Amino acid sequence: MSNARKKSRKTNRMRKIVLGILTVLFITLGCISWDALAGSKSDSTRGNTTMLKHIFKDRKIGHQNSVGKKDPSKTPLETGKVVYLTFDDGPNPIASEKILSLLDKYNAKATFFMLKPHIEQNLDIVKKMVDRGHSVGSHGVTHQVSQIYKSPESFASEMNDTLAVINKATNSKSHLIRAPYGSKPYITAPFKAVIKRDHFNLWDWTVDSEDWKLANGAFVNNTIQQVNNLVDTRPLVVLMHEKPTTAAHLEKLLEYFQKNGYEMKALHDSMEPIQF
């Protein structure tokens, strides 16, 4: 074999070796880049999911006194086997009487956040609530987002008007209020300013019974499940409504609380409010 042919074959082998090495390097770099990209996307997805979970949790479960700084004169709510029952949108001439009777039967106290037009039509029921040791507060006048949240002053006006009717009818002095549909996202900084100015005690909740939706009585188990998840970790402030369907199934819930050693107490102005 000539020297020229030997040299040519040697050159071809070197080219193949170099090409193989470059191919391996290319594949390796590609894999590293893909892993880094996939990891980045995965981290981003996990971050977004976590953020959404926190947003939902903050809306679902209230925290104590997020409107301004904590007031040292306020007493924190009890945790453990103490439940604070609250009812919105009343009074209702059919539901309220039955609810009051059931609360008496199970030695339970509750808090009623009521609407001005319903109060004016049922003043005797409101008086009965206070006479039996329950707490009463304002839920506004219109219950319409476009009206009550039109401005901070419209919010303050609805709450003050309703409290004035309550306090005159019951010869009491309540500053308890609950924002329609809850404080989040409606109660922004300007609204917090008028709440502080007018000495309102704004209450949300930690347990949403969803009785307005689960009208067939399923709200009872829904409430019990949430209570069991939160007991000993957060105050148990239960949201319900003065509706005939709620009154029809309420005894099952009260019976559960009584049999399992829960005290059922009312909210007061001296307590530190729960807010979203």
mmCIF file of N, CA and C in Angstrom, residues 85-216:
data_model
loop_
_atom_site.group_PDB
_atom_site.id
_atom_site.type_symbol
_atom_site.label_atom_id
_atom_site.label_comp_id
_atom_site.label_asym_id
_atom_site.label_seq_id
_atom_site.Cartn_x
_atom_site.Cartn_y
_atom_site.Cartn_z
ATOM 1 N N LEU A 85 -71.831 31.295 66.348
ATOM 2 C CA LEU A 85 -72.826 31.188 65.274
ATOM 3 C C LEU A 85 -73.261 32.582 64.843
ATOM 4 N N THR A 86 -73.280 32.825 63.531
ATOM 5 C CA THR A 86 -73.754 34.116 63.024
ATOM 6 C C THR A 86 -74.756 33.881 61.897
ATOM 7 N N PHE A 87 -75.733 34.776 61.821
ATOM 8 C CA PHE A 87 -76.795 34.677 60.810
ATOM 9 C C PHE A 87 -76.930 36.017 60.098
ATOM 10 N N ASP A 88 -76.937 35.993 58.769
ATOM 11 C CA ASP A 88 -77.043 37.203 57.953
ATOM 12 C C ASP A 88 -78.424 37.343 57.311
ATOM 13 N N ASP A 89 -78.687 38.579 56.844
ATOM 14 C CA ASP A 89 -79.798 38.909 55.929
ATOM 15 C C ASP A 89 -81.176 38.987 56.585
ATOM 16 N N GLY A 90 -81.294 38.813 57.877
ATOM 17 C CA GLY A 90 -82.590 38.842 58.544
ATOM 18 C C GLY A 90 -83.013 40.251 58.905
ATOM 19 N N PRO A 91 -84.062 40.308 59.759
ATOM 20 C CA PRO A 91 -84.868 39.178 60.228
ATOM 21 C C PRO A 91 -85.794 38.649 59.137
ATOM 22 N N ASN A 92 -86.174 37.400 59.301
ATOM 23 C CA ASN A 92 -87.136 36.753 58.414
ATOM 24 C C ASN A 92 -88.311 36.314 59.278
ATOM 25 N N PRO A 93 -89.523 36.759 58.979
ATOM 26 C CA PRO A 93 -90.659 36.486 59.869
ATOM 27 C C PRO A 93 -90.952 35.009 60.084
ATOM 28 N N ILE A 94 -90.530 34.162 59.153
ATOM 29 C CA ILE A 94 -90.752 32.720 59.306
ATOM 30 C C ILE A 94 -89.545 32.053 59.952
ATOM 31 N N ALA A 95 -88.377 32.318 59.401
ATOM 32 C CA ALA A 95 -87.169 31.618 59.848
ATOM 33 C C ALA A 95 -86.687 32.081 61.216
ATOM 34 N N SER A 96 -86.743 33.379 61.484
ATOM 35 C CA SER A 96 -86.129 33.921 62.701
ATOM 36 C C SER A 96 -86.740 33.358 63.971
ATOM 37 N N GLU A 97 -88.050 33.240 63.994
ATOM 38 C CA GLU A 97 -88.719 32.721 65.194
ATOM 39 C C GLU A 97 -88.286 31.290 65.485
ATOM 40 N N LYS A 98 -88.186 30.481 64.451
ATOM 41 C CA LYS A 98 -87.779 29.088 64.647
ATOM 42 C C LYS A 98 -86.315 29.012 65.074
ATOM 43 N N ILE A 99 -85.475 29.842 64.478
ATOM 44 C CA ILE A 99 -84.063 29.862 64.855
ATOM 45 C C ILE A 99 -83.915 30.242 66.323
ATOM 46 N N LEU A 100 -84.648 31.249 66.761
ATOM 47 C CA LEU A 100 -84.569 31.676 68.163
ATOM 48 C C LEU A 100 -85.031 30.574 69.107
ATOM 49 N N SER A 101 -86.086 29.889 68.737
ATOM 50 C CA SER A 101 -86.575 28.787 69.578
ATOM 51 C C SER A 101 -85.542 27.674 69.692
ATOM 52 N N LEU A 102 -84.904 27.331 68.587
ATOM 53 C CA LEU A 102 -83.882 26.279 68.601
ATOM 54 C C LEU A 102 -82.658 26.702 69.413
ATOM 55 N N LEU A 103 -82.264 27.961 69.299
ATOM 56 C CA LEU A 103 -81.132 28.441 70.085
ATOM 57 C C LEU A 103 -81.435 28.343 71.581
ATOM 58 N N ASP A 104 -82.661 28.684 71.960
ATOM 59 C CA ASP A 104 -83.070 28.535 73.363
ATOM 60 C C ASP A 104 -82.998 27.075 73.798
ATOM 61 N N LYS A 105 -83.497 26.196 72.966
ATOM 62 C CA LYS A 105 -83.555 24.771 73.296
ATOM 63 C C LYS A 105 -82.165 24.202 73.564
ATOM 64 N N TYR A 106 -81.158 24.661 72.832
ATOM 65 C CA TYR A 106 -79.808 24.119 72.960
ATOM 66 C C TYR A 106 -78.876 25.053 73.727
ATOM 67 N N ASN A 107 -79.458 25.999 74.435
ATOM 68 C CA ASN A 107 -78.692 26.919 75.284
ATOM 69 C C ASN A 107 -77.567 27.584 74.494
ATOM 70 N N ALA A 108 -77.901 28.030 73.303
ATOM 71 C CA ALA A 108 -76.922 28.623 72.389
ATOM 72 C C ALA A 108 -77.183 30.114 72.220
ATOM 73 N N LYS A 109 -76.096 30.872 72.108
ATOM 74 C CA LYS A 109 -76.186 32.287 71.789
ATOM 75 C C LYS A 109 -75.617 32.510 70.392
ATOM 76 N N ALA A 110 -76.110 33.529 69.712
ATOM 77 C CA ALA A 110 -75.695 33.779 68.336
ATOM 78 C C ALA A 110 -75.644 35.278 68.075
ATOM 79 N N THR A 111 -75.165 35.619 66.890
ATOM 80 C CA THR A 111 -75.088 37.015 66.459
ATOM 81 C C THR A 111 -75.826 37.155 65.136
ATOM 82 N N PHE A 112 -76.649 38.189 65.035
ATOM 83 C CA PHE A 112 -77.478 38.416 63.852
ATOM 84 C C PHE A 112 -77.050 39.710 63.163
ATOM 85 N N PHE A 113 -76.579 39.606 61.920
ATOM 86 C CA PHE A 113 -76.233 40.774 61.105
ATOM 87 C C PHE A 113 -77.387 41.016 60.131
ATOM 88 N N MET A 114 -78.092 42.122 60.338
ATOM 89 C CA MET A 114 -79.393 42.299 59.686
ATOM 90 C C MET A 114 -79.438 43.493 58.738
ATOM 91 N N LEU A 115 -80.424 43.455 57.841
ATOM 92 C CA LEU A 115 -80.640 44.504 56.853
ATOM 93 C C LEU A 115 -81.724 45.462 57.332
ATOM 94 N N LYS A 116 -81.500 46.737 57.118
ATOM 95 C CA LYS A 116 -82.415 47.767 57.638
ATOM 96 C C LYS A 116 -83.879 47.554 57.232
ATOM 97 N N PRO A 117 -84.195 47.308 55.951
ATOM 98 C CA PRO A 117 -85.626 47.126 55.604
ATOM 99 C C PRO A 117 -86.263 45.950 56.348
ATOM 100 N N HIS A 118 -85.515 44.863 56.548
ATOM 101 C CA HIS A 118 -86.051 43.702 57.250
ATOM 102 C C HIS A 118 -86.224 43.994 58.741
ATOM 103 N N ILE A 119 -85.324 44.783 59.288
ATOM 104 C CA ILE A 119 -85.441 45.165 60.699
ATOM 105 C C ILE A 119 -86.703 45.981 60.928
ATOM 106 N N GLU A 120 -86.908 46.965 60.069
ATOM 107 C CA GLU A 120 -88.068 47.863 60.230
ATOM 108 C C GLU A 120 -89.388 47.112 60.109
ATOM 109 N N GLN A 121 -89.389 45.999 59.361
ATOM 110 C CA GLN A 121 -90.607 45.202 59.212
ATOM 111 C C GLN A 121 -90.781 44.176 60.334
ATOM 112 N N ASN A 122 -89.739 43.981 61.136
ATOM 113 C CA ASN A 122 -89.789 42.929 62.169
ATOM 114 C C ASN A 122 -89.126 43.402 63.469
ATOM 115 N N LEU A 123 -89.508 44.575 63.942
ATOM 116 C CA LEU A 123 -88.887 45.144 65.132
ATOM 117 C C LEU A 123 -89.077 44.257 66.361
ATOM 118 N N ASP A 124 -90.215 43.572 66.448
ATOM 119 C CA ASP A 124 -90.468 42.713 67.610
ATOM 120 C C ASP A 124 -89.467 41.557 67.672
ATOM 121 N N ILE A 125 -89.087 41.034 66.512
ATOM 122 C CA ILE A 125 -88.111 39.935 66.479
ATOM 123 C C ILE A 125 -86.738 40.434 66.923
ATOM 124 N N VAL A 126 -86.355 41.621 66.481
ATOM 125 C CA VAL A 126 -85.060 42.187 66.859
ATOM 126 C C VAL A 126 -85.001 42.399 68.375
ATOM 127 N N LYS A 127 -86.059 42.907 68.932
ATOM 128 C CA LYS A 127 -86.109 43.089 70.390
ATOM 129 C C LYS A 127 -85.989 41.751 71.106
ATOM 130 N N LYS A 128 -86.635 40.739 70.566
ATOM 131 C CA LYS A 128 -86.592 39.408 71.170
ATOM 132 C C LYS A 128 -85.170 38.847 71.141
ATOM 133 N N MET A 129 -84.470 39.097 70.068
ATOM 134 C CA MET A 129 -83.075 38.642 69.973
ATOM 135 C C MET A 129 -82.245 39.182 71.132
ATOM 136 N N VAL A 130 -82.331 40.480 71.347
ATOM 137 C CA VAL A 130 -81.544 41.119 72.401
ATOM 138 C C VAL A 130 -82.015 40.672 73.782
ATOM 139 N N ASP A 131 -83.321 40.571 73.976
ATOM 140 C CA ASP A 131 -83.870 40.138 75.264
ATOM 141 C C ASP A 131 -83.386 38.733 75.638
ATOM 142 N N ARG A 132 -83.115 37.887 74.648
ATOM 143 C CA ARG A 132 -82.694 36.510 74.908
ATOM 144 C C ARG A 132 -81.171 36.347 74.955
ATOM 145 N N GLY A 133 -80.475 37.468 74.931
ATOM 146 C CA GLY A 133 -79.028 37.417 75.118
ATOM 147 C C GLY A 133 -78.199 37.263 73.867
ATOM 148 N N HIS A 134 -78.808 37.441 72.717
ATOM 149 C CA HIS A 134 -78.064 37.375 71.461
ATOM 150 C C HIS A 134 -77.506 38.753 71.102
ATOM 151 N N SER A 135 -76.541 38.785 70.197
ATOM 152 C CA SER A 135 -75.968 40.048 69.727
ATOM 153 C C SER A 135 -76.554 40.405 68.366
ATOM 154 N N VAL A 136 -76.636 41.697 68.103
ATOM 155 C CA VAL A 136 -77.201 42.170 66.834
ATOM 156 C C VAL A 136 -76.268 43.189 66.202
ATOM 157 N N GLY A 137 -76.245 43.202 64.874
ATOM 158 C CA GLY A 137 -75.389 44.133 64.160
ATOM 159 C C GLY A 137 -75.938 44.452 62.791
ATOM 160 N N SER A 138 -75.236 45.315 62.084
ATOM 161 C CA SER A 138 -75.688 45.806 60.773
ATOM 162 C C SER A 138 -75.078 45.008 59.626
ATOM 163 N N HIS A 139 -75.911 44.729 58.639
ATOM 164 C CA HIS A 139 -75.471 44.125 57.377
ATOM 165 C C HIS A 139 -75.743 45.092 56.229
ATOM 166 N N GLY A 140 -76.100 46.335 56.598
ATOM 167 C CA GLY A 140 -76.350 47.365 55.594
ATOM 168 C C GLY A 140 -77.821 47.557 55.284
ATOM 169 N N VAL A 141 -78.062 48.220 54.154
ATOM 170 C CA VAL A 141 -79.427 48.551 53.740
ATOM 171 C C VAL A 141 -79.801 47.822 52.451
ATOM 172 N N THR A 142 -78.968 47.973 51.428
ATOM 173 C CA THR A 142 -79.343 47.506 50.087
ATOM 174 C C THR A 142 -78.872 46.096 49.753
ATOM 175 N N HIS A 143 -77.739 45.699 50.305
ATOM 176 C CA HIS A 143 -77.082 44.431 49.955
ATOM 177 C C HIS A 143 -76.761 44.376 48.464
ATOM 178 N N GLN A 144 -76.565 45.528 47.872
ATOM 179 C CA GLN A 144 -76.219 45.629 46.455
ATOM 180 C C GLN A 144 -74.802 46.171 46.330
ATOM 181 N N VAL A 145 -73.923 45.403 45.673
ATOM 182 C CA VAL A 145 -72.521 45.792 45.538
ATOM 183 C C VAL A 145 -72.392 47.176 44.906
ATOM 184 N N SER A 146 -73.193 47.435 43.873
ATOM 185 C CA SER A 146 -73.085 48.699 43.144
ATOM 186 C C SER A 146 -73.479 49.904 43.987
ATOM 187 N N GLN A 147 -74.218 49.669 45.064
ATOM 188 C CA GLN A 147 -74.665 50.786 45.897
ATOM 189 C C GLN A 147 -73.852 50.926 47.178
ATOM 190 N N ILE A 148 -73.751 49.839 47.945
ATOM 191 C CA ILE A 148 -73.064 49.964 49.235
ATOM 192 C C ILE A 148 -71.568 50.207 49.061
ATOM 193 N N TYR A 149 -70.965 49.685 47.985
ATOM 194 C CA TYR A 149 -69.535 49.866 47.762
ATOM 195 C C TYR A 149 -69.244 50.962 46.741
ATOM 196 N N LYS A 150 -70.230 51.788 46.473
ATOM 197 C CA LYS A 150 -70.034 52.895 45.534
ATOM 198 C C LYS A 150 -68.929 53.823 46.012
ATOM 199 N N SER A 151 -68.855 54.044 47.305
ATOM 200 C CA SER A 151 -67.810 54.875 47.906
ATOM 201 C C SER A 151 -67.707 54.519 49.379
ATOM 202 N N PRO A 152 -66.620 54.887 50.032
ATOM 203 C CA PRO A 152 -66.519 54.649 51.473
ATOM 204 C C PRO A 152 -67.657 55.305 52.255
ATOM 205 N N GLU A 153 -68.082 56.472 51.812
ATOM 206 C CA GLU A 153 -69.158 57.165 52.522
ATOM 207 C C GLU A 153 -70.507 56.467 52.351
ATOM 208 N N SER A 154 -70.733 55.871 51.189
ATOM 209 C CA SER A 154 -71.987 55.134 51.007
ATOM 210 C C SER A 154 -72.009 53.906 51.903
ATOM 211 N N PHE A 155 -70.854 53.268 52.053
ATOM 212 C CA PHE A 155 -70.743 52.121 52.961
ATOM 213 C C PHE A 155 -71.019 52.557 54.399
ATOM 214 N N ALA A 156 -70.370 53.623 54.827
ATOM 215 C CA ALA A 156 -70.551 54.117 56.196
ATOM 216 C C ALA A 156 -71.996 54.536 56.441
ATOM 217 N N SER A 157 -72.607 55.164 55.451
ATOM 218 C CA SER A 157 -73.992 55.621 55.594
ATOM 219 C C SER A 157 -74.944 54.449 55.803
ATOM 220 N N GLU A 158 -74.798 53.394 54.987
ATOM 221 C CA GLU A 158 -75.677 52.229 55.129
ATOM 222 C C GLU A 158 -75.505 51.573 56.503
ATOM 223 N N MET A 159 -74.270 51.455 56.949
ATOM 224 C CA MET A 159 -74.019 50.808 58.233
ATOM 225 C C MET A 159 -74.543 51.653 59.395
ATOM 226 N N ASN A 160 -74.282 52.951 59.332
ATOM 227 C CA ASN A 160 -74.752 53.832 60.406
ATOM 228 C C ASN A 160 -76.273 53.906 60.471
ATOM 229 N N ASP A 161 -76.920 53.967 59.311
ATOM 230 C CA ASP A 161 -78.389 54.017 59.284
ATOM 231 C C ASP A 161 -78.987 52.766 59.907
ATOM 232 N N THR A 162 -78.424 51.623 59.586
ATOM 233 C CA THR A 162 -78.949 50.358 60.104
ATOM 234 C C THR A 162 -78.685 50.225 61.603
ATOM 235 N N LEU A 163 -77.494 50.593 62.046
ATOM 236 C CA LEU A 163 -77.197 50.543 63.478
ATOM 237 C C LEU A 163 -78.095 51.480 64.273
ATOM 238 N N ALA A 164 -78.413 52.623 63.699
ATOM 239 C CA ALA A 164 -79.287 53.574 64.390
ATOM 240 C C ALA A 164 -80.659 52.963 64.639
ATOM 241 N N VAL A 165 -81.186 52.251 63.644
ATOM 242 C CA VAL A 165 -82.494 51.604 63.795
ATOM 243 C C VAL A 165 -82.421 50.495 64.853
ATOM 244 N N ILE A 166 -81.351 49.697 64.797
ATOM 245 C CA ILE A 166 -81.167 48.604 65.766
ATOM 246 C C ILE A 166 -81.069 49.156 67.180
ATOM 247 N N ASN A 167 -80.218 50.165 67.362
ATOM 248 C CA ASN A 167 -79.972 50.687 68.695
ATOM 249 C C ASN A 167 -81.205 51.376 69.282
ATOM 250 N N LYS A 168 -81.984 52.023 68.426
ATOM 251 C CA LYS A 168 -83.218 52.659 68.896
ATOM 252 C C LYS A 168 -84.251 51.608 69.287
ATOM 253 N N ALA A 169 -84.367 50.570 68.477
ATOM 254 C CA ALA A 169 -85.377 49.535 68.733
ATOM 255 C C ALA A 169 -85.052 48.702 69.970
ATOM 256 N N THR A 170 -83.779 48.509 70.243
ATOM 257 C CA THR A 170 -83.377 47.606 71.330
ATOM 258 C C THR A 170 -82.825 48.336 72.550
ATOM 259 N N ASN A 171 -82.735 49.666 72.451
ATOM 260 C CA ASN A 171 -82.172 50.462 73.544
ATOM 261 C C ASN A 171 -80.776 49.964 73.916
ATOM 262 N N SER A 172 -79.973 49.684 72.878
ATOM 263 C CA SER A 172 -78.612 49.184 73.087
ATOM 264 C C SER A 172 -77.651 50.021 72.254
ATOM 265 N N LYS A 173 -76.392 49.659 72.271
ATOM 266 C CA LYS A 173 -75.392 50.403 71.511
ATOM 267 C C LYS A 173 -74.430 49.419 70.864
ATOM 268 N N SER A 174 -74.762 48.976 69.664
ATOM 269 C CA SER A 174 -73.927 48.019 68.949
ATOM 270 C C SER A 174 -73.119 48.723 67.866
ATOM 271 N N HIS A 175 -71.861 48.260 67.692
ATOM 272 C CA HIS A 175 -71.017 48.722 66.598
ATOM 273 C C HIS A 175 -70.636 47.551 65.683
ATOM 274 N N LEU A 176 -71.327 46.435 65.845
ATOM 275 C CA LEU A 176 -71.032 45.249 65.049
ATOM 276 C C LEU A 176 -71.554 45.415 63.632
ATOM 277 N N ILE A 177 -70.702 45.140 62.645
ATOM 278 C CA ILE A 177 -71.148 45.176 61.246
ATOM 279 C C ILE A 177 -70.547 43.997 60.489
ATOM 280 N N ARG A 178 -71.203 43.635 59.415
ATOM 281 C CA ARG A 178 -70.653 42.657 58.468
ATOM 282 C C ARG A 178 -70.894 43.172 57.059
ATOM 283 N N ALA A 179 -69.840 43.214 56.269
ATOM 284 C CA ALA A 179 -69.946 43.691 54.887
ATOM 285 C C ALA A 179 -70.650 42.655 54.027
ATOM 286 N N PRO A 180 -71.614 43.066 53.191
ATOM 287 C CA PRO A 180 -72.253 42.120 52.268
ATOM 288 C C PRO A 180 -71.227 41.394 51.397
ATOM 289 N N TYR A 181 -71.320 40.078 51.344
ATOM 290 C CA TYR A 181 -70.421 39.196 50.588
ATOM 291 C C TYR A 181 -69.016 39.134 51.188
ATOM 292 N N GLY A 182 -68.848 39.650 52.390
ATOM 293 C CA GLY A 182 -67.544 39.616 53.036
ATOM 294 C C GLY A 182 -66.688 40.809 52.677
ATOM 295 N N SER A 183 -65.657 41.039 53.475
ATOM 296 C CA SER A 183 -64.860 42.260 53.314
ATOM 297 C C SER A 183 -63.921 42.235 52.108
ATOM 298 N N LYS A 184 -63.534 41.055 51.652
ATOM 299 C CA LYS A 184 -62.579 40.948 50.547
ATOM 300 C C LYS A 184 -63.303 40.663 49.236
ATOM 301 N N PRO A 185 -63.088 41.427 48.193
ATOM 302 C CA PRO A 185 -62.049 42.448 47.987
ATOM 303 C C PRO A 185 -62.533 43.875 48.172
ATOM 304 N N TYR A 186 -63.708 44.055 48.740
ATOM 305 C CA TYR A 186 -64.354 45.367 48.725
ATOM 306 C C TYR A 186 -63.771 46.378 49.720
ATOM 307 N N ILE A 187 -63.347 45.890 50.881
ATOM 308 C CA ILE A 187 -62.898 46.815 51.912
ATOM 309 C C ILE A 187 -61.417 47.157 51.700
ATOM 310 N N THR A 188 -61.205 48.183 50.906
ATOM 311 C CA THR A 188 -59.859 48.671 50.606
ATOM 312 C C THR A 188 -59.472 49.747 51.630
ATOM 313 N N ALA A 189 -58.298 50.315 51.472
ATOM 314 C CA ALA A 189 -57.784 51.285 52.454
ATOM 315 C C ALA A 189 -58.747 52.444 52.740
ATOM 316 N N PRO A 190 -59.381 53.070 51.738
ATOM 317 C CA PRO A 190 -60.314 54.160 52.053
ATOM 318 C C PRO A 190 -61.521 53.691 52.871
ATOM 319 N N PHE A 191 -61.982 52.462 52.635
ATOM 320 C CA PHE A 191 -63.087 51.920 53.417
ATOM 321 C C PHE A 191 -62.635 51.635 54.854
ATOM 322 N N LYS A 192 -61.409 51.142 54.994
ATOM 323 C CA LYS A 192 -60.880 50.882 56.339
ATOM 324 C C LYS A 192 -60.797 52.168 57.153
ATOM 325 N N ALA A 193 -60.526 53.259 56.451
ATOM 326 C CA ALA A 193 -60.423 54.551 57.145
ATOM 327 C C ALA A 193 -61.760 54.973 57.749
ATOM 328 N N VAL A 194 -62.854 54.802 57.008
ATOM 329 C CA VAL A 194 -64.161 55.192 57.563
ATOM 330 C C VAL A 194 -64.626 54.193 58.622
ATOM 331 N N ILE A 195 -64.219 52.941 58.490
ATOM 332 C CA ILE A 195 -64.543 51.946 59.524
ATOM 333 C C ILE A 195 -63.903 52.350 60.851
ATOM 334 N N LYS A 196 -62.647 52.777 60.782
ATOM 335 C CA LYS A 196 -61.954 53.234 61.984
ATOM 336 C C LYS A 196 -62.573 54.521 62.510
ATOM 337 N N ARG A 197 -62.890 55.433 61.611
ATOM 338 C CA ARG A 197 -63.463 56.727 62.006
ATOM 339 C C ARG A 197 -64.779 56.569 62.739
ATOM 340 N N ASP A 198 -65.624 55.673 62.241
ATOM 341 C CA ASP A 198 -66.958 55.498 62.816
ATOM 342 C C ASP A 198 -67.019 54.399 63.877
ATOM 343 N N HIS A 199 -65.870 53.874 64.242
ATOM 344 C CA HIS A 199 -65.770 52.897 65.341
ATOM 345 C C HIS A 199 -66.579 51.626 65.076
ATOM 346 N N PHE A 200 -66.617 51.205 63.811
ATOM 347 C CA PHE A 200 -67.274 49.942 63.478
ATOM 348 C C PHE A 200 -66.378 48.766 63.881
ATOM 349 N N ASN A 201 -67.001 47.678 64.239
ATOM 350 C CA ASN A 201 -66.295 46.406 64.436
ATOM 351 C C ASN A 201 -66.740 45.459 63.320
ATOM 352 N N LEU A 202 -65.873 45.321 62.329
ATOM 353 C CA LEU A 202 -66.196 44.583 61.101
ATOM 354 C C LEU A 202 -65.856 43.104 61.258
ATOM 355 N N TRP A 203 -66.844 42.252 60.994
ATOM 356 C CA TRP A 203 -66.674 40.801 61.181
ATOM 357 C C TRP A 203 -66.855 40.048 59.870
ATOM 358 N N ASP A 204 -65.901 39.153 59.610
ATOM 359 C CA ASP A 204 -66.071 38.148 58.561
ATOM 360 C C ASP A 204 -66.335 36.798 59.239
ATOM 361 N N TRP A 205 -65.789 35.729 58.715
ATOM 362 C CA TRP A 205 -66.046 34.404 59.280
ATOM 363 C C TRP A 205 -64.879 33.477 58.969
ATOM 364 N N THR A 206 -64.845 32.329 59.621
ATOM 365 C CA THR A 206 -63.830 31.309 59.328
ATOM 366 C C THR A 206 -64.459 30.028 58.796
ATOM 367 N N VAL A 207 -65.763 29.873 58.994
ATOM 368 C CA VAL A 207 -66.471 28.676 58.523
ATOM 369 C C VAL A 207 -67.679 29.128 57.704
ATOM 370 N N ASP A 208 -67.688 28.796 56.425
ATOM 371 C CA ASP A 208 -68.808 29.151 55.545
ATOM 372 C C ASP A 208 -69.693 27.923 55.373
ATOM 373 N N SER A 209 -70.870 27.961 55.961
ATOM 374 C CA SER A 209 -71.782 26.810 55.887
ATOM 375 C C SER A 209 -72.300 26.571 54.475
ATOM 376 N N GLU A 210 -72.344 27.652 53.664
ATOM 377 C CA GLU A 210 -72.929 27.611 52.314
ATOM 378 C C GLU A 210 -74.386 27.160 52.362
ATOM 379 N N ASP A 211 -75.087 27.555 53.424
ATOM 380 C CA ASP A 211 -76.497 27.172 53.572
ATOM 381 C C ASP A 211 -77.382 27.778 52.492
ATOM 382 N N TRP A 212 -76.945 28.889 51.905
ATOM 383 C CA TRP A 212 -77.720 29.508 50.830
ATOM 384 C C TRP A 212 -77.734 28.620 49.587
ATOM 385 N N LYS A 213 -76.677 27.809 49.432
ATOM 386 C CA LYS A 213 -76.557 26.936 48.271
ATOM 387 C C LYS A 213 -76.984 25.507 48.593
ATOM 388 N N LEU A 214 -76.634 25.044 49.785
ATOM 389 C CA LEU A 214 -76.946 23.670 50.203
ATOM 390 C C LEU A 214 -78.249 23.668 50.990
ATOM 391 N N ALA A 215 -79.312 24.041 50.321
ATOM 392 C CA ALA A 215 -80.598 24.262 50.985
ATOM 393 C C ALA A 215 -81.292 22.972 51.419
ATOM 394 N N ASN A 216 -80.769 21.836 50.980
ATOM 395 C CA ASN A 216 -81.390 20.549 51.338
ATOM 396 C C ASN A 216 -80.881 20.004 52.667
#
